[in-house]
Every structure is written in C-alpha cells, then in structure tokens.
C-alpha cells in the first residue's frame, strides 16, 4: 500500500489567480483604489489609464512570481520549530 507524506506547509504556496496571497492583496488594494478614483472622476482618460495601470501591475506581479529577483526573509522554512533552550548555560 502506497503511503503519502502529510503536507503541512499548505499556506506557504497558496495561490489566488496565479499570485501569492500577499501580492493578490496588493492587487486588490490597487483595484479598490482605482475604483474609488473612477467613481469621483468622470474623465475617460483617467478610466483608461487606471485600467491600463492595473493590467500592467498584474502582469508585473505575475512575472515577479515566476522569476523573483529579490526575496525578503529566510529562503526556506525551518525543518523543526522548538522552544528548547539553545544555550549551554544553566538556570542556576
């Protein structure tokens, strides 16, 4: 009988529309801001410009996900997480 390993880091690679959750949230903030600007300005150039900006932002974020140039934080998750005291000093 074949056994399958338990995948515990499901949130690490969660994707929505091809973007990680944080970049998807950035895209949604941009879209909501654009909608607010569109509501209060009735100029066709502003509407077209904001639509073009959102499309280009989505494309840039998609390319950044495929080839990250610079990533923040540690490159991988630790194998184990422990509260064990790593110091060799005693608590005396």
PDB file of N, CA and C in Angstrom:
ATOM      1  N   UNK A   1       0.840  -1.180   0.000  1.00  0.00           N
ATOM      2  CA  UNK A   1       0.000   0.000   0.000  1.00  0.00           C
ATOM      3  C   UNK A   1       0.887   1.245   0.000  1.00  0.00           C
ATOM      4  N   UNK A   2       0.607   2.155  -0.875  1.00  0.00           N
ATOM      5  CA  UNK A   2       1.422   3.360  -1.005  1.00  0.00           C
ATOM      6  C   UNK A   2       1.032   4.380   0.061  1.00  0.00           C
ATOM      7  N   UNK A   3       2.037   4.966   0.699  1.00  0.00           N
ATOM      8  CA  UNK A   3       1.770   5.996   1.705  1.00  0.00           C
ATOM      9  C   UNK A   3       2.150   7.356   1.141  1.00  0.00           C
ATOM     10  N   UNK A   4       1.419   8.361   1.558  1.00  0.00           N
ATOM     11  CA  UNK A   4       1.662   9.726   1.116  1.00  0.00           C
ATOM     12  C   UNK A   4       2.089  10.558   2.309  1.00  0.00           C
ATOM     13  N   UNK A   5       3.104  11.415   2.136  1.00  0.00           N
ATOM     14  CA  UNK A   5       3.521  12.273   3.260  1.00  0.00           C
ATOM     15  C   UNK A   5       2.486  13.363   3.513  1.00  0.00           C
ATOM     16  N   UNK A   6       2.410  13.804   4.742  1.00  0.00           N
ATOM     17  CA  UNK A   6       1.493  14.879   5.114  1.00  0.00           C
ATOM     18  C   UNK A   6       2.124  16.205   4.725  1.00  0.00           C
ATOM     19  N   UNK A   7       1.379  16.996   3.982  1.00  0.00           N
ATOM     20  CA  UNK A   7       1.881  18.296   3.541  1.00  0.00           C
ATOM     21  C   UNK A   7       1.381  19.354   4.513  1.00  0.00           C
ATOM     22  N   UNK A   8       2.286  19.852   5.357  1.00  0.00           N
ATOM     23  CA  UNK A   8       1.897  20.768   6.423  1.00  0.00           C
ATOM     24  C   UNK A   8       2.009  22.238   6.028  1.00  0.00           C
ATOM     25  N   UNK A   9       2.758  22.541   5.009  1.00  0.00           N
ATOM     26  CA  UNK A   9       3.003  23.939   4.640  1.00  0.00           C
ATOM     27  C   UNK A   9       2.090  24.373   3.494  1.00  0.00           C
ATOM     28  N   UNK A  10       0.807  24.092   3.603  1.00  0.00           N
ATOM     29  CA  UNK A  10      -0.126  24.409   2.522  1.00  0.00           C
ATOM     30  C   UNK A  10      -0.265  25.911   2.315  1.00  0.00           C
ATOM     31  N   UNK A  11      -0.181  26.692   3.400  1.00  0.00           N
ATOM     32  CA  UNK A  11      -0.333  28.144   3.263  1.00  0.00           C
ATOM     33  C   UNK A  11       0.895  28.781   2.638  1.00  0.00           C
ATOM     34  N   UNK A  12       2.012  28.111   2.674  1.00  0.00           N
ATOM     35  CA  UNK A  12       3.245  28.664   2.119  1.00  0.00           C
ATOM     36  C   UNK A  12       3.121  28.921   0.617  1.00  0.00           C
ATOM     37  N   UNK A  13       2.408  28.064  -0.094  1.00  0.00           N
ATOM     38  CA  UNK A  13       2.308  28.182  -1.538  1.00  0.00           C
ATOM     39  C   UNK A  13       0.887  28.420  -2.022  1.00  0.00           C
ATOM     40  N   UNK A  14       0.023  28.948  -1.185  1.00  0.00           N
ATOM     41  CA  UNK A  14      -1.358  29.213  -1.597  1.00  0.00           C
ATOM     42  C   UNK A  14      -1.375  30.296  -2.667  1.00  0.00           C
ATOM     43  N   UNK A  15      -2.127  30.058  -3.731  1.00  0.00           N
ATOM     44  CA  UNK A  15      -2.165  30.991  -4.852  1.00  0.00           C
ATOM     45  C   UNK A  15      -3.624  31.340  -5.173  1.00  0.00           C
ATOM     46  N   UNK A  16      -3.836  32.617  -5.520  1.00  0.00           N
ATOM     47  CA  UNK A  16      -5.135  33.089  -5.992  1.00  0.00           C
ATOM     48  C   UNK A  16      -4.875  33.815  -7.305  1.00  0.00           C
ATOM     49  N   UNK A  17      -5.487  33.337  -8.370  1.00  0.00           N
ATOM     50  CA  UNK A  17      -5.290  33.897  -9.719  1.00  0.00           C
ATOM     51  C   UNK A  17      -3.814  33.961 -10.100  1.00  0.00           C
ATOM     52  N   UNK A  18      -3.040  32.976  -9.692  1.00  0.00           N
ATOM     53  CA  UNK A  18      -1.626  32.911 -10.043  1.00  0.00           C
ATOM     54  C   UNK A  18      -0.711  33.764  -9.198  1.00  0.00           C
ATOM     55  N   UNK A  19      -1.226  34.411  -8.156  1.00  0.00           N
ATOM     56  CA  UNK A  19      -0.418  35.253  -7.286  1.00  0.00           C
ATOM     57  C   UNK A  19      -0.466  34.722  -5.858  1.00  0.00           C
ATOM     58  N   UNK A  20       0.639  34.847  -5.118  1.00  0.00           N
ATOM     59  CA  UNK A  20       0.573  34.514  -3.696  1.00  0.00           C
ATOM     60  C   UNK A  20      -0.403  35.451  -2.982  1.00  0.00           C
ATOM     61  N   UNK A  21      -0.810  35.069  -1.798  1.00  0.00           N
ATOM     62  CA  UNK A  21      -1.856  35.813  -1.089  1.00  0.00           C
ATOM     63  C   UNK A  21      -1.465  37.268  -0.860  1.00  0.00           C
ATOM     64  N   UNK A  22      -0.207  37.531  -0.500  1.00  0.00           N
ATOM     65  CA  UNK A  22       0.202  38.916  -0.232  1.00  0.00           C
ATOM     66  C   UNK A  22       0.165  39.773  -1.491  1.00  0.00           C
ATOM     67  N   UNK A  23       0.635  39.230  -2.609  1.00  0.00           N
ATOM     68  CA  UNK A  23       0.610  40.008  -3.856  1.00  0.00           C
ATOM     69  C   UNK A  23      -0.813  40.148  -4.389  1.00  0.00           C
ATOM     70  N   UNK A  24      -1.662  39.137  -4.155  1.00  0.00           N
ATOM     71  CA  UNK A  24      -3.064  39.257  -4.538  1.00  0.00           C
ATOM     72  C   UNK A  24      -3.741  40.356  -3.726  1.00  0.00           C
ATOM     73  N   UNK A  25      -3.400  40.470  -2.443  1.00  0.00           N
ATOM     74  CA  UNK A  25      -3.962  41.537  -1.612  1.00  0.00           C
ATOM     75  C   UNK A  25      -3.507  42.907  -2.129  1.00  0.00           C
ATOM     76  N   UNK A  26      -2.243  43.016  -2.548  1.00  0.00           N
ATOM     77  CA  UNK A  26      -1.748  44.272  -3.124  1.00  0.00           C
ATOM     78  C   UNK A  26      -2.519  44.620  -4.397  1.00  0.00           C
ATOM     79  N   UNK A  27      -2.785  43.626  -5.220  1.00  0.00           N
ATOM     80  CA  UNK A  27      -3.550  43.855  -6.444  1.00  0.00           C
ATOM     81  C   UNK A  27      -4.965  44.315  -6.122  1.00  0.00           C
ATOM     82  N   UNK A  28      -5.607  43.721  -5.135  1.00  0.00           N
ATOM     83  CA  UNK A  28      -6.965  44.104  -4.763  1.00  0.00           C
ATOM     84  C   UNK A  28      -7.013  45.518  -4.185  1.00  0.00           C
ATOM     85  N   UNK A  29      -6.015  45.902  -3.408  1.00  0.00           N
ATOM     86  CA  UNK A  29      -5.955  47.275  -2.893  1.00  0.00           C
ATOM     87  C   UNK A  29      -5.821  48.254  -4.049  1.00  0.00           C
ATOM     88  N   UNK A  30      -5.022  47.903  -5.046  1.00  0.00           N
ATOM     89  CA  UNK A  30      -4.873  48.759  -6.221  1.00  0.00           C
ATOM     90  C   UNK A  30      -6.193  48.880  -6.993  1.00  0.00           C
ATOM     91  N   UNK A  31      -6.905  47.787  -7.137  1.00  0.00           N
ATOM     92  CA  UNK A  31      -8.178  47.818  -7.861  1.00  0.00           C
ATOM     93  C   UNK A  31      -9.220  48.635  -7.099  1.00  0.00           C
ATOM     94  N   UNK A  32      -9.288  48.455  -5.791  1.00  0.00           N
ATOM     95  CA  UNK A  32     -10.262  49.217  -4.994  1.00  0.00           C
ATOM     96  C   UNK A  32      -9.936  50.708  -5.029  1.00  0.00           C
ATOM     97  N   UNK A  33      -8.651  51.050  -4.930  1.00  0.00           N
ATOM     98  CA  UNK A  33      -8.259  52.458  -5.049  1.00  0.00           C
ATOM     99  C   UNK A  33      -8.607  53.024  -6.415  1.00  0.00           C
ATOM    100  N   UNK A  34      -8.395  52.228  -7.448  1.00  0.00           N
ATOM    101  CA  UNK A  34      -8.742  52.673  -8.802  1.00  0.00           C
ATOM    102  C   UNK A  34     -10.246  52.888  -8.946  1.00  0.00           C
ATOM    103  N   UNK A  35     -11.040  52.000  -8.360  1.00  0.00           N
ATOM    104  CA  UNK A  35     -12.488  52.171  -8.431  1.00  0.00           C
ATOM    105  C   UNK A  35     -12.938  53.444  -7.716  1.00  0.00           C
ATOM    106  N   UNK A  36     -12.321  53.740  -6.587  1.00  0.00           N
ATOM    107  CA  UNK A  36     -12.658  54.990  -5.896  1.00  0.00           C
ATOM    108  C   UNK A  36     -12.311  56.212  -6.745  1.00  0.00           C
ATOM    109  N   UNK A  37     -11.181  56.165  -7.418  1.00  0.00           N
ATOM    110  CA  UNK A  37     -10.797  57.288  -8.280  1.00  0.00           C
ATOM    111  C   UNK A  37     -11.756  57.398  -9.463  1.00  0.00           C
ATOM    112  N   UNK A  38     -12.151  56.244 -10.031  1.00  0.00           N
ATOM    113  CA  UNK A  38     -13.077  56.261 -11.167  1.00  0.00           C
ATOM    114  C   UNK A  38     -14.437  56.821 -10.758  1.00  0.00           C
ATOM    115  N   UNK A  39     -14.892  56.488  -9.543  1.00  0.00           N
ATOM    116  CA  UNK A  39     -16.192  56.981  -9.084  1.00  0.00           C
ATOM    117  C   UNK A  39     -16.212  58.504  -9.003  1.00  0.00           C
ATOM    118  N   UNK A  40     -15.117  59.085  -8.550  1.00  0.00           N
ATOM    119  CA  UNK A  40     -15.106  60.538  -8.343  1.00  0.00           C
ATOM    120  C   UNK A  40     -14.545  61.330  -9.519  1.00  0.00           C
ATOM    121  N   UNK A  41     -14.080  60.671 -10.560  1.00  0.00           N
ATOM    122  CA  UNK A  41     -13.642  61.395 -11.750  1.00  0.00           C
ATOM    123  C   UNK A  41     -14.302  60.762 -12.969  1.00  0.00           C
ATOM    124  N   UNK A  42     -14.914  61.561 -13.765  1.00  0.00           N
ATOM    125  CA  UNK A  42     -15.656  61.063 -14.917  1.00  0.00           C
ATOM    126  C   UNK A  42     -14.898  61.302 -16.227  1.00  0.00           C
ATOM    127  N   UNK A  43     -13.586  61.400 -16.177  1.00  0.00           N
ATOM    128  CA  UNK A  43     -12.788  61.643 -17.364  1.00  0.00           C
ATOM    129  C   UNK A  43     -12.383  60.305 -17.981  1.00  0.00           C
ATOM    130  N   UNK A  44     -12.594  60.141 -19.271  1.00  0.00           N
ATOM    131  CA  UNK A  44     -12.321  58.880 -19.947  1.00  0.00           C
ATOM    132  C   UNK A  44     -10.834  58.526 -19.893  1.00  0.00           C
ATOM    133  N   UNK A  45      -9.961  59.528 -19.977  1.00  0.00           N
ATOM    134  CA  UNK A  45      -8.525  59.264 -19.932  1.00  0.00           C
ATOM    135  C   UNK A  45      -8.083  58.664 -18.592  1.00  0.00           C
ATOM    136  N   UNK A  46      -8.696  59.134 -17.502  1.00  0.00           N
ATOM    137  CA  UNK A  46      -8.366  58.596 -16.180  1.00  0.00           C
ATOM    138  C   UNK A  46      -8.820  57.144 -16.083  1.00  0.00           C
ATOM    139  N   UNK A  47      -9.997  56.846 -16.593  1.00  0.00           N
ATOM    140  CA  UNK A  47     -10.525  55.480 -16.531  1.00  0.00           C
ATOM    141  C   UNK A  47      -9.635  54.527 -17.328  1.00  0.00           C
ATOM    142  N   UNK A  48      -9.276  54.913 -18.544  1.00  0.00           N
ATOM    143  CA  UNK A  48      -8.419  54.072 -19.383  1.00  0.00           C
ATOM    144  C   UNK A  48      -7.035  53.927 -18.752  1.00  0.00           C
ATOM    145  N   UNK A  49      -6.506  55.015 -18.205  1.00  0.00           N
ATOM    146  CA  UNK A  49      -5.190  54.967 -17.568  1.00  0.00           C
ATOM    147  C   UNK A  49      -5.154  54.045 -16.365  1.00  0.00           C
ATOM    148  N   UNK A  50      -6.204  54.088 -15.551  1.00  0.00           N
ATOM    149  CA  UNK A  50      -6.249  53.216 -14.375  1.00  0.00           C
ATOM    150  C   UNK A  50      -6.428  51.754 -14.768  1.00  0.00           C
ATOM    151  N   UNK A  51      -7.237  51.492 -15.778  1.00  0.00           N
ATOM    152  CA  UNK A  51      -7.374  50.117 -16.257  1.00  0.00           C
ATOM    153  C   UNK A  51      -6.046  49.588 -16.797  1.00  0.00           C
ATOM    154  N   UNK A  52      -5.347  50.418 -17.542  1.00  0.00           N
ATOM    155  CA  UNK A  52      -4.040  50.028 -18.069  1.00  0.00           C
ATOM    156  C   UNK A  52      -3.039  49.811 -16.937  1.00  0.00           C
ATOM    157  N   UNK A  53      -3.068  50.674 -15.927  1.00  0.00           N
ATOM    158  CA  UNK A  53      -2.172  50.522 -14.779  1.00  0.00           C
ATOM    159  C   UNK A  53      -2.416  49.197 -14.059  1.00  0.00           C
ATOM    160  N   UNK A  54      -3.690  48.837 -13.845  1.00  0.00           N
ATOM    161  CA  UNK A  54      -3.999  47.590 -13.149  1.00  0.00           C
ATOM    162  C   UNK A  54      -3.590  46.364 -13.961  1.00  0.00           C
ATOM    163  N   UNK A  55      -3.768  46.423 -15.266  1.00  0.00           N
ATOM    164  CA  UNK A  55      -3.346  45.304 -16.113  1.00  0.00           C
ATOM    165  C   UNK A  55      -1.830  45.162 -16.082  1.00  0.00           C
ATOM    166  N   UNK A  56      -1.116  46.279 -16.170  1.00  0.00           N
ATOM    167  CA  UNK A  56       0.347  46.224 -16.122  1.00  0.00           C
ATOM    168  C   UNK A  56       0.850  45.770 -14.750  1.00  0.00           C
ATOM    169  N   UNK A  57       0.192  46.185 -13.685  1.00  0.00           N
ATOM    170  CA  UNK A  57       0.575  45.744 -12.339  1.00  0.00           C
ATOM    171  C   UNK A  57       0.386  44.245 -12.190  1.00  0.00           C
ATOM    172  N   UNK A  58      -0.731  43.716 -12.684  1.00  0.00           N
ATOM    173  CA  UNK A  58      -0.970  42.276 -12.619  1.00  0.00           C
ATOM    174  C   UNK A  58       0.092  41.516 -13.420  1.00  0.00           C
ATOM    175  N   UNK A  59       0.429  42.022 -14.593  1.00  0.00           N
ATOM    176  CA  UNK A  59       1.467  41.384 -15.409  1.00  0.00           C
ATOM    177  C   UNK A  59       2.831  41.418 -14.732  1.00  0.00           C
ATOM    178  N   UNK A  60       3.170  42.550 -14.124  1.00  0.00           N
ATOM    179  CA  UNK A  60       4.458  42.666 -13.437  1.00  0.00           C
ATOM    180  C   UNK A  60       4.523  41.746 -12.223  1.00  0.00           C
ATOM    181  N   UNK A  61       3.432  41.666 -11.463  1.00  0.00           N
ATOM    182  CA  UNK A  61       3.415  40.774 -10.307  1.00  0.00           C
ATOM    183  C   UNK A  61       3.486  39.315 -10.745  1.00  0.00           C
ATOM    184  N   UNK A  62       2.832  38.984 -11.837  1.00  0.00           N
ATOM    185  CA  UNK A  62       2.904  37.622 -12.364  1.00  0.00           C
ATOM    186  C   UNK A  62       4.303  37.250 -12.800  1.00  0.00           C
ATOM    187  N   UNK A  63       5.005  38.184 -13.441  1.00  0.00           N
ATOM    188  CA  UNK A  63       6.384  37.928 -13.838  1.00  0.00           C
ATOM    189  C   UNK A  63       7.307  37.825 -12.631  1.00  0.00           C
ATOM    190  N   UNK A  64       7.023  38.625 -11.596  1.00  0.00           N
ATOM    191  CA  UNK A  64       7.851  38.600 -10.395  1.00  0.00           C
ATOM    192  C   UNK A  64       7.696  37.279  -9.652  1.00  0.00           C
ATOM    193  N   UNK A  65       6.489  36.692  -9.720  1.00  0.00           N
ATOM    194  CA  UNK A  65       6.272  35.397  -9.075  1.00  0.00           C
ATOM    195  C   UNK A  65       7.042  34.311  -9.822  1.00  0.00           C
ATOM    196  N   UNK A  66       7.068  34.388 -11.145  1.00  0.00           N
ATOM    197  CA  UNK A  66       7.781  33.377 -11.931  1.00  0.00           C
ATOM    198  C   UNK A  66       9.290  33.468 -11.734  1.00  0.00           C
ATOM    199  N   UNK A  67       9.827  34.689 -11.698  1.00  0.00           N
ATOM    200  CA  UNK A  67      11.269  34.891 -11.533  1.00  0.00           C
ATOM    201  C   UNK A  67      11.514  35.940 -10.461  1.00  0.00           C
ATOM    202  N   UNK A  68      11.506  35.548  -9.187  1.00  0.00           N
ATOM    203  CA  UNK A  68      11.729  36.549  -8.132  1.00  0.00           C
ATOM    204  C   UNK A  68      13.170  37.054  -8.166  1.00  0.00           C
ATOM    205  N   UNK A  69      13.330  38.368  -8.266  1.00  0.00           N
ATOM    206  CA  UNK A  69      14.666  38.945  -8.303  1.00  0.00           C
ATOM    207  C   UNK A  69      15.261  39.053  -6.905  1.00  0.00           C
ATOM    208  N   UNK A  70      14.414  39.381  -5.954  1.00  0.00           N
ATOM    209  CA  UNK A  70      14.876  39.577  -4.590  1.00  0.00           C
ATOM    210  C   UNK A  70      13.757  39.185  -3.650  1.00  0.00           C
ATOM    211  N   UNK A  71      14.043  38.298  -2.739  1.00  0.00           N
ATOM    212  CA  UNK A  71      13.004  37.880  -1.807  1.00  0.00           C
ATOM    213  C   UNK A  71      13.395  38.303  -0.398  1.00  0.00           C
ATOM    214  N   UNK A  72      12.398  38.648   0.378  1.00  0.00           N
ATOM    215  CA  UNK A  72      12.618  39.079   1.735  1.00  0.00           C
ATOM    216  C   UNK A  72      12.498  37.887   2.669  1.00  0.00           C
ATOM    217  N   UNK A  73      13.217  37.925   3.773  1.00  0.00           N
ATOM    218  CA  UNK A  73      13.088  36.888   4.788  1.00  0.00           C
ATOM    219  C   UNK A  73      13.932  35.668   4.472  1.00  0.00           C
ATOM    220  N   UNK A  74      13.759  34.622   5.271  1.00  0.00           N
ATOM    221  CA  UNK A  74      14.538  33.408   5.065  1.00  0.00           C
ATOM    222  C   UNK A  74      14.145  32.710   3.769  1.00  0.00           C
ATOM    223  N   UNK A  75      15.086  31.982   3.194  1.00  0.00           N
ATOM    224  CA  UNK A  75      14.823  31.356   1.912  1.00  0.00           C
ATOM    225  C   UNK A  75      13.950  30.110   2.039  1.00  0.00           C
ATOM    226  N   UNK A  76      13.931  29.467   3.203  1.00  0.00           N
ATOM    227  CA  UNK A  76      13.072  28.313   3.375  1.00  0.00           C
ATOM    228  C   UNK A  76      12.630  28.210   4.824  1.00  0.00           C
ATOM    229  N   UNK A  77      11.568  27.471   5.043  1.00  0.00           N
ATOM    230  CA  UNK A  77      11.064  27.291   6.385  1.00  0.00           C
ATOM    231  C   UNK A  77      11.987  26.345   7.148  1.00  0.00           C
ATOM    232  N   UNK A  78      12.110  26.515   8.465  1.00  0.00           N
ATOM    233  CA  UNK A  78      12.943  25.590   9.234  1.00  0.00           C
ATOM    234  C   UNK A  78      12.323  24.200   9.249  1.00  0.00           C
ATOM    235  N   UNK A  79      13.180  23.194   9.415  1.00  0.00           N
ATOM    236  CA  UNK A  79      12.689  21.817   9.437  1.00  0.00           C
ATOM    237  C   UNK A  79      11.826  21.572  10.674  1.00  0.00           C
ATOM    238  N   UNK A  80      12.265  22.081  11.823  1.00  0.00           N
ATOM    239  CA  UNK A  80      11.501  21.898  13.053  1.00  0.00           C
ATOM    240  C   UNK A  80      11.406  23.227  13.788  1.00  0.00           C
ATOM    241  N   UNK A  81      10.354  23.380  14.535  1.00  0.00           N
ATOM    242  CA  UNK A  81      10.172  24.556  15.368  1.00  0.00           C
ATOM    243  C   UNK A  81      10.132  24.066  16.808  1.00  0.00           C
ATOM    244  N   UNK A  82      11.003  24.629  17.651  1.00  0.00           N
ATOM    245  CA  UNK A  82      11.107  24.134  19.011  1.00  0.00           C
ATOM    246  C   UNK A  82      11.285  25.295  19.982  1.00  0.00           C
ATOM    247  N   UNK A  83      10.805  25.121  21.197  1.00  0.00           N
ATOM    248  CA  UNK A  83      11.027  26.093  22.266  1.00  0.00           C
ATOM    249  C   UNK A  83      12.198  25.700  23.145  1.00  0.00           C
ATOM    250  N   UNK A  84      12.959  24.735  22.729  1.00  0.00           N
ATOM    251  CA  UNK A  84      14.087  24.241  23.507  1.00  0.00           C
ATOM    252  C   UNK A  84      15.144  25.329  23.648  1.00  0.00           C
ATOM    253  N   UNK A  85      15.670  25.473  24.851  1.00  0.00           N
ATOM    254  CA  UNK A  85      16.715  26.466  25.110  1.00  0.00           C
ATOM    255  C   UNK A  85      17.995  26.026  24.425  1.00  0.00           C
ATOM    256  N   UNK A  86      18.543  26.848  23.549  1.00  0.00           N
ATOM    257  CA  UNK A  86      19.736  26.503  22.802  1.00  0.00           C
ATOM    258  C   UNK A  86      21.015  26.878  23.518  1.00  0.00           C
ATOM    259  N   UNK A  87      20.921  27.555  24.635  1.00  0.00           N
ATOM    260  CA  UNK A  87      22.088  27.999  25.366  1.00  0.00           C
ATOM    261  C   UNK A  87      22.634  26.843  26.208  1.00  0.00           C
ATOM    262  N   UNK A  88      23.958  26.804  26.384  1.00  0.00           N
ATOM    263  CA  UNK A  88      24.594  25.781  27.206  1.00  0.00           C
ATOM    264  C   UNK A  88      24.639  26.206  28.676  1.00  0.00           C
ATOM    265  N   UNK A  89      24.252  27.439  28.963  1.00  0.00           N
ATOM    266  CA  UNK A  89      24.259  27.912  30.331  1.00  0.00           C
ATOM    267  C   UNK A  89      23.087  27.333  31.110  1.00  0.00           C
ATOM    268  N   UNK A  90      23.322  27.040  32.413  1.00  0.00           N
ATOM    269  CA  UNK A  90      22.255  26.502  33.244  1.00  0.00           C
ATOM    270  C   UNK A  90      21.410  27.639  33.820  1.00  0.00           C
ATOM    271  N   UNK A  91      20.294  27.300  34.417  1.00  0.00           N
ATOM    272  CA  UNK A  91      19.410  28.287  35.023  1.00  0.00           C
ATOM    273  C   UNK A  91      19.608  28.318  36.529  1.00  0.00           C
ATOM    274  N   UNK A  92      20.825  28.327  36.979  1.00  0.00           N
ATOM    275  CA  UNK A  92      21.105  28.274  38.413  1.00  0.00           C
ATOM    276  C   UNK A  92      21.288  29.635  39.005  1.00  0.00           C
TER     277      UNK A  92
END
